[in-house]
PDB file of C-alpha atoms in Angstrom:
ATOM      1  CA  MET A   1      20.115   1.191  12.159  1.00 44.00           C
ATOM      2  CA  GLY A   2      19.143   3.939  14.854  1.00 44.00           C
ATOM      3  CA  SER A   3      18.936   7.869  13.571  1.00 49.00           C
ATOM      4  CA  PHE A   4      20.398   8.935  10.190  1.00 59.00           C
ATOM      5  CA  SER A   5      21.432  11.884   9.996  1.00 75.00           C
ATOM      6  CA  VAL A   6      22.826  13.160   6.620  1.00 80.00           C
ATOM      7  CA  ALA A   7      25.049  15.386   7.840  1.00 80.00           C
ATOM      8  CA  ASP A   8      26.852  12.696  10.278  1.00 82.00           C
ATOM      9  CA  GLU A   9      27.177  10.116   6.586  1.00 84.00           C
ATOM     10  CA  ILE A  10      28.357  12.648   4.671  1.00 85.00           C
ATOM     11  CA  LYS A  11      31.128  14.161   7.341  1.00 87.00           C
ATOM     12  CA  LYS A  12      31.738  10.397   8.067  1.00 88.00           C
ATOM     13  CA  TYR A  13      32.497  10.054   3.847  1.00 87.00           C
ATOM     14  CA  LYS A  14      34.346  13.813   4.074  1.00 89.00           C
ATOM     15  CA  ASP A  15      36.784  12.385   6.669  1.00 90.00           C
ATOM     16  CA  LEU A  16      37.461   9.585   4.801  1.00 90.00           C
ATOM     17  CA  LEU A  17      38.254  11.932   1.708  1.00 88.00           C
ATOM     18  CA  ASP A  18      40.749  13.893   3.627  1.00 92.00           C
ATOM     19  CA  GLN A  19      42.496  10.938   4.630  1.00 92.00           C
ATOM     20  CA  GLY A  20      42.652   9.781   0.715  1.00 90.00           C
ATOM     21  CA  VAL A  21      40.165   6.526   1.361  1.00 88.00           C
ATOM     22  CA  ILE A  22      38.317   7.607  -1.444  1.00 90.00           C
ATOM     23  CA  THR A  23      38.416  10.097  -4.528  1.00 91.00           C
ATOM     24  CA  GLU A  24      36.476  13.584  -5.047  1.00 90.00           C
ATOM     25  CA  GLU A  25      34.184  12.305  -6.872  1.00 91.00           C
ATOM     26  CA  GLU A  26      33.172   9.382  -4.972  1.00 89.00           C
ATOM     27  CA  PHE A  27      32.984  11.948  -2.601  1.00 87.00           C
ATOM     28  CA  GLU A  28      30.307  13.946  -4.457  1.00 88.00           C
ATOM     29  CA  GLN A  29      28.323  11.423  -5.989  1.00 88.00           C
ATOM     30  CA  LYS A  30      27.824   9.420  -2.390  1.00 86.00           C
ATOM     31  CA  LYS A  31      27.196  13.114  -1.112  1.00 83.00           C
ATOM     32  CA  SER A  32      24.955  13.270  -3.642  1.00 83.00           C
ATOM     33  CA  GLU A  33      23.114  10.121  -3.215  1.00 84.00           C
ATOM     34  CA  LEU A  34      22.842  11.278   0.109  1.00 80.00           C
ATOM     35  CA  LEU A  35      21.127  13.979  -0.126  1.00 80.00           C
ATOM     36  CA  LYS A  36      18.095  13.044  -2.643  1.00 79.00           C
ATOM     37  CA  ALA A  37      17.405  10.251   0.080  1.00 63.00           C
ATOM     38  CA  GLU A  38      14.394  11.076   1.538  1.00 54.00           C
ATOM     39  CA  PRO A  39      14.793  10.322   5.401  1.00 51.00           C
ATOM     40  CA  VAL A  40      10.990  10.620   7.040  1.00 48.00           C
ATOM     41  CA  SER A  41      10.741  13.249   9.262  1.00 45.00           C
ATOM     42  CA  ALA A  42       8.475  14.084  11.940  1.00 42.00           C
ATOM     43  CA  SER A  43       6.135  15.805   9.403  1.00 39.00           C
ATOM     44  CA  SER A  44       5.438  12.324   7.642  1.00 43.00           C
ATOM     45  CA  THR A  45       1.641  11.543   8.074  1.00 48.00           C
ATOM     46  CA  PRO A  46       1.430   8.302   9.791  1.00 58.00           C
ATOM     47  CA  GLY A  47      -0.271   5.291   8.672  1.00 70.00           C
ATOM     48  CA  MET A  48       0.014   3.055   6.065  1.00 82.00           C
ATOM     49  CA  SER A  49       1.110   2.723   2.932  1.00 89.00           C
ATOM     50  CA  ALA A  50      -1.520   2.990  -0.641  1.00 90.00           C
ATOM     51  CA  GLN A  51      -0.563  -0.482  -0.751  1.00 92.00           C
ATOM     52  CA  THR A  52      -0.903  -1.848   3.114  1.00 92.00           C
ATOM     53  CA  THR A  53      -4.277   0.153   2.842  1.00 92.00           C
ATOM     54  CA  GLY A  54      -5.474  -1.733  -0.380  1.00 93.00           C
ATOM     55  CA  ILE A  55      -4.557  -5.105   1.353  1.00 93.00           C
ATOM     56  CA  VAL A  56      -6.191  -4.545   4.416  1.00 94.00           C
ATOM     57  CA  ALA A  57      -9.051  -3.099   3.322  1.00 94.00           C
ATOM     58  CA  TYR A  58     -10.351  -6.419   2.099  1.00 94.00           C
ATOM     59  CA  LEU A  59      -9.757  -7.583   5.421  1.00 93.00           C
ATOM     60  CA  THR A  60     -13.597  -8.486   6.411  1.00 89.00           C
ATOM     61  CA  TRP A  61     -15.732  -5.175   8.014  1.00 91.00           C
ATOM     62  CA  ILE A  62     -13.526  -4.095  10.334  1.00 93.00           C
ATOM     63  CA  GLY A  63     -10.197  -3.975   7.707  1.00 91.00           C
ATOM     64  CA  PHE A  64     -11.985  -1.692   5.442  1.00 92.00           C
ATOM     65  CA  ILE A  65     -12.702   0.708   8.153  1.00 93.00           C
ATOM     66  CA  ILE A  66      -9.347   0.510   9.411  1.00 92.00           C
ATOM     67  CA  ALA A  67      -8.454   1.438   6.094  1.00 91.00           C
ATOM     68  CA  ILE A  68     -10.582   4.168   5.948  1.00 91.00           C
ATOM     69  CA  LEU A  69      -9.353   5.814   9.310  1.00 91.00           C
ATOM     70  CA  VAL A  70      -6.071   4.935   9.421  1.00 90.00           C
ATOM     71  CA  GLY A  71      -4.900   4.049   5.402  1.00 88.00           C
ATOM     72  CA  ASP A  72      -4.165   6.055   2.403  1.00 87.00           C
ATOM     73  CA  ARG A  73      -7.271   6.616   1.333  1.00 85.00           C
ATOM     74  CA  ASP A  74      -6.260   8.666  -1.890  1.00 88.00           C
ATOM     75  CA  GLY A  75      -3.472   6.291  -2.961  1.00 88.00           C
ATOM     76  CA  ALA A  76      -5.915   3.185  -2.233  1.00 91.00           C
ATOM     77  CA  LYS A  77      -9.169   4.652  -3.164  1.00 93.00           C
ATOM     78  CA  PHE A  78      -9.515   1.671  -5.580  1.00 94.00           C
ATOM     79  CA  HIS A  79      -9.473  -0.766  -3.438  1.00 93.00           C
ATOM     80  CA  ILE A  80     -11.432   0.614  -0.919  1.00 94.00           C
ATOM     81  CA  ASN A  81     -13.954   0.757  -3.487  1.00 94.00           C
ATOM     82  CA  GLN A  82     -13.910  -2.175  -4.739  1.00 95.00           C
ATOM     83  CA  ALA A  83     -13.670  -3.945  -0.721  1.00 94.00           C
ATOM     84  CA  LEU A  84     -16.970  -1.626  -0.366  1.00 94.00           C
ATOM     85  CA  VAL A  85     -18.794  -3.409  -3.366  1.00 95.00           C
ATOM     86  CA  ILE A  86     -17.342  -6.970  -2.705  1.00 95.00           C
ATOM     87  CA  ASN A  87     -18.452  -6.867   0.996  1.00 92.00           C
ATOM     88  CA  LEU A  88     -21.478  -5.710   0.448  1.00 94.00           C
ATOM     89  CA  PHE A  89     -22.876  -7.620  -2.521  1.00 94.00           C
ATOM     90  CA  PHE A  90     -21.518 -10.567  -0.034  1.00 92.00           C
ATOM     91  CA  PHE A  91     -24.849  -9.982   1.921  1.00 92.00           C
ATOM     92  CA  LEU A  92     -26.826 -11.381  -0.942  1.00 92.00           C
ATOM     93  CA  GLY A  93     -25.442 -14.877   0.294  1.00 90.00           C
ATOM     94  CA  TRP A  94     -27.695 -15.192   3.167  1.00 91.00           C
ATOM     95  CA  ILE A  95     -30.179 -15.869   0.592  1.00 91.00           C
ATOM     96  CA  PRO A  96     -30.939 -19.365   0.738  1.00 90.00           C
ATOM     97  CA  VAL A  97     -29.899 -21.685  -2.312  1.00 90.00           C
ATOM     98  CA  LEU A  98     -28.971 -19.489  -5.208  1.00 93.00           C
ATOM     99  CA  GLY A  99     -26.994 -16.802  -2.635  1.00 93.00           C
ATOM    100  CA  TRP A 100     -24.827 -19.518  -1.560  1.00 91.00           C
ATOM    101  CA  ILE A 101     -23.626 -19.663  -5.141  1.00 94.00           C
ATOM    102  CA  TRP A 102     -23.816 -16.186  -4.942  1.00 94.00           C
ATOM    103  CA  ALA A 103     -21.266 -16.258  -2.054  1.00 93.00           C
ATOM    104  CA  LEU A 104     -18.745 -19.276  -3.778  1.00 95.00           C
ATOM    105  CA  ILE A 105     -18.941 -16.397  -6.754  1.00 95.00           C
ATOM    106  CA  MET A 106     -17.935 -13.261  -4.407  1.00 95.00           C
ATOM    107  CA  VAL A 107     -14.919 -15.560  -2.360  1.00 95.00           C
ATOM    108  CA  VAL A 108     -13.413 -16.226  -5.884  1.00 96.00           C
ATOM    109  CA  LEU A 109     -13.775 -12.693  -6.623  1.00 95.00           C
ATOM    110  CA  TRP A 110     -12.339 -11.295  -3.119  1.00 95.00           C
ATOM    111  CA  PHE A 111      -9.851 -13.516  -3.434  1.00 96.00           C
ATOM    112  CA  ILE A 112      -8.679 -11.959  -7.071  1.00 95.00           C
ATOM    113  CA  ALA A 113      -9.901  -8.285  -6.121  1.00 95.00           C
ATOM    114  CA  PHE A 114      -6.691  -9.226  -2.606  1.00 95.00           C
ATOM    115  CA  ILE A 115      -4.159 -10.519  -5.151  1.00 95.00           C
ATOM    116  CA  GLY A 116      -4.327  -7.169  -7.055  1.00 94.00           C
ATOM    117  CA  ALA A 117      -3.831  -6.024  -3.669  1.00 94.00           C
ATOM    118  CA  CYS A 118      -1.253  -7.664  -2.997  1.00 94.00           C
ATOM    119  CA  ALA A 119       0.415  -6.928  -5.885  1.00 94.00           C
ATOM    120  CA  GLY A 120      -0.392  -3.647  -6.289  1.00 92.00           C
ATOM    121  CA  GLU A 121      -2.388  -3.696  -9.154  1.00 93.00           C
ATOM    122  CA  GLU A 122      -5.251  -2.007 -10.079  1.00 92.00           C
ATOM    123  CA  ARG A 123      -7.679  -4.804 -11.736  1.00 92.00           C
ATOM    124  CA  PRO A 124     -11.064  -4.491 -11.398  1.00 94.00           C
ATOM    125  CA  VAL A 125     -12.609  -7.769 -10.575  1.00 94.00           C
ATOM    126  CA  PRO A 126     -14.968  -9.481 -13.164  1.00 94.00           C
ATOM    127  CA  ILE A 127     -19.441  -8.785 -12.724  1.00 92.00           C
ATOM    128  CA  LEU A 128     -18.491  -6.089 -10.214  1.00 92.00           C
ATOM    129  CA  GLY A 129     -15.479  -4.194 -11.086  1.00 89.00           C
ATOM    130  CA  GLY A 130     -17.498  -1.302 -13.009  1.00 91.00           C
ATOM    131  CA  ILE A 131     -19.902  -0.372  -9.772  1.00 92.00           C
ATOM    132  CA  LYS A 132     -18.489   2.958  -8.264  1.00 93.00           C
ATOM    133  CA  ILE A 133     -19.687   3.579  -4.746  1.00 91.00           C
ATOM    134  CA  LEU A 134     -16.647   6.078  -3.397  1.00 86.00           C
ATOM    135  CA  SER A 135     -15.930   8.721  -5.279  1.00 77.00           C
TER     136      SER A 135
END
């Protein structure tokens, strides 16, 4: 769409008002909508949204590190913590036999957590959901 200028848009609607295409009420309504819009400015912080950060945090250790470095740490604190807990407990899967069963359980918990992040929900996973490592 190119660069969005609220002033340019208001001027376009003012021209339409002057030409009699729209009414004064329609002009005021559109002007109000445009002034309430929050365009992205240069001062906005770059990075990912909280939901995207939560999703990326579950994508292996690399995704977790990316979420910490680039993502919205405050908005996705729940998912970052839960991803850390799940990643750490995955290490128990290296134990022969019982660890393999544990690894299967962790895959299920990871899947539940990942679906929750995709849906934008902060739903703790069973078994490990109450563990808080990051504050």
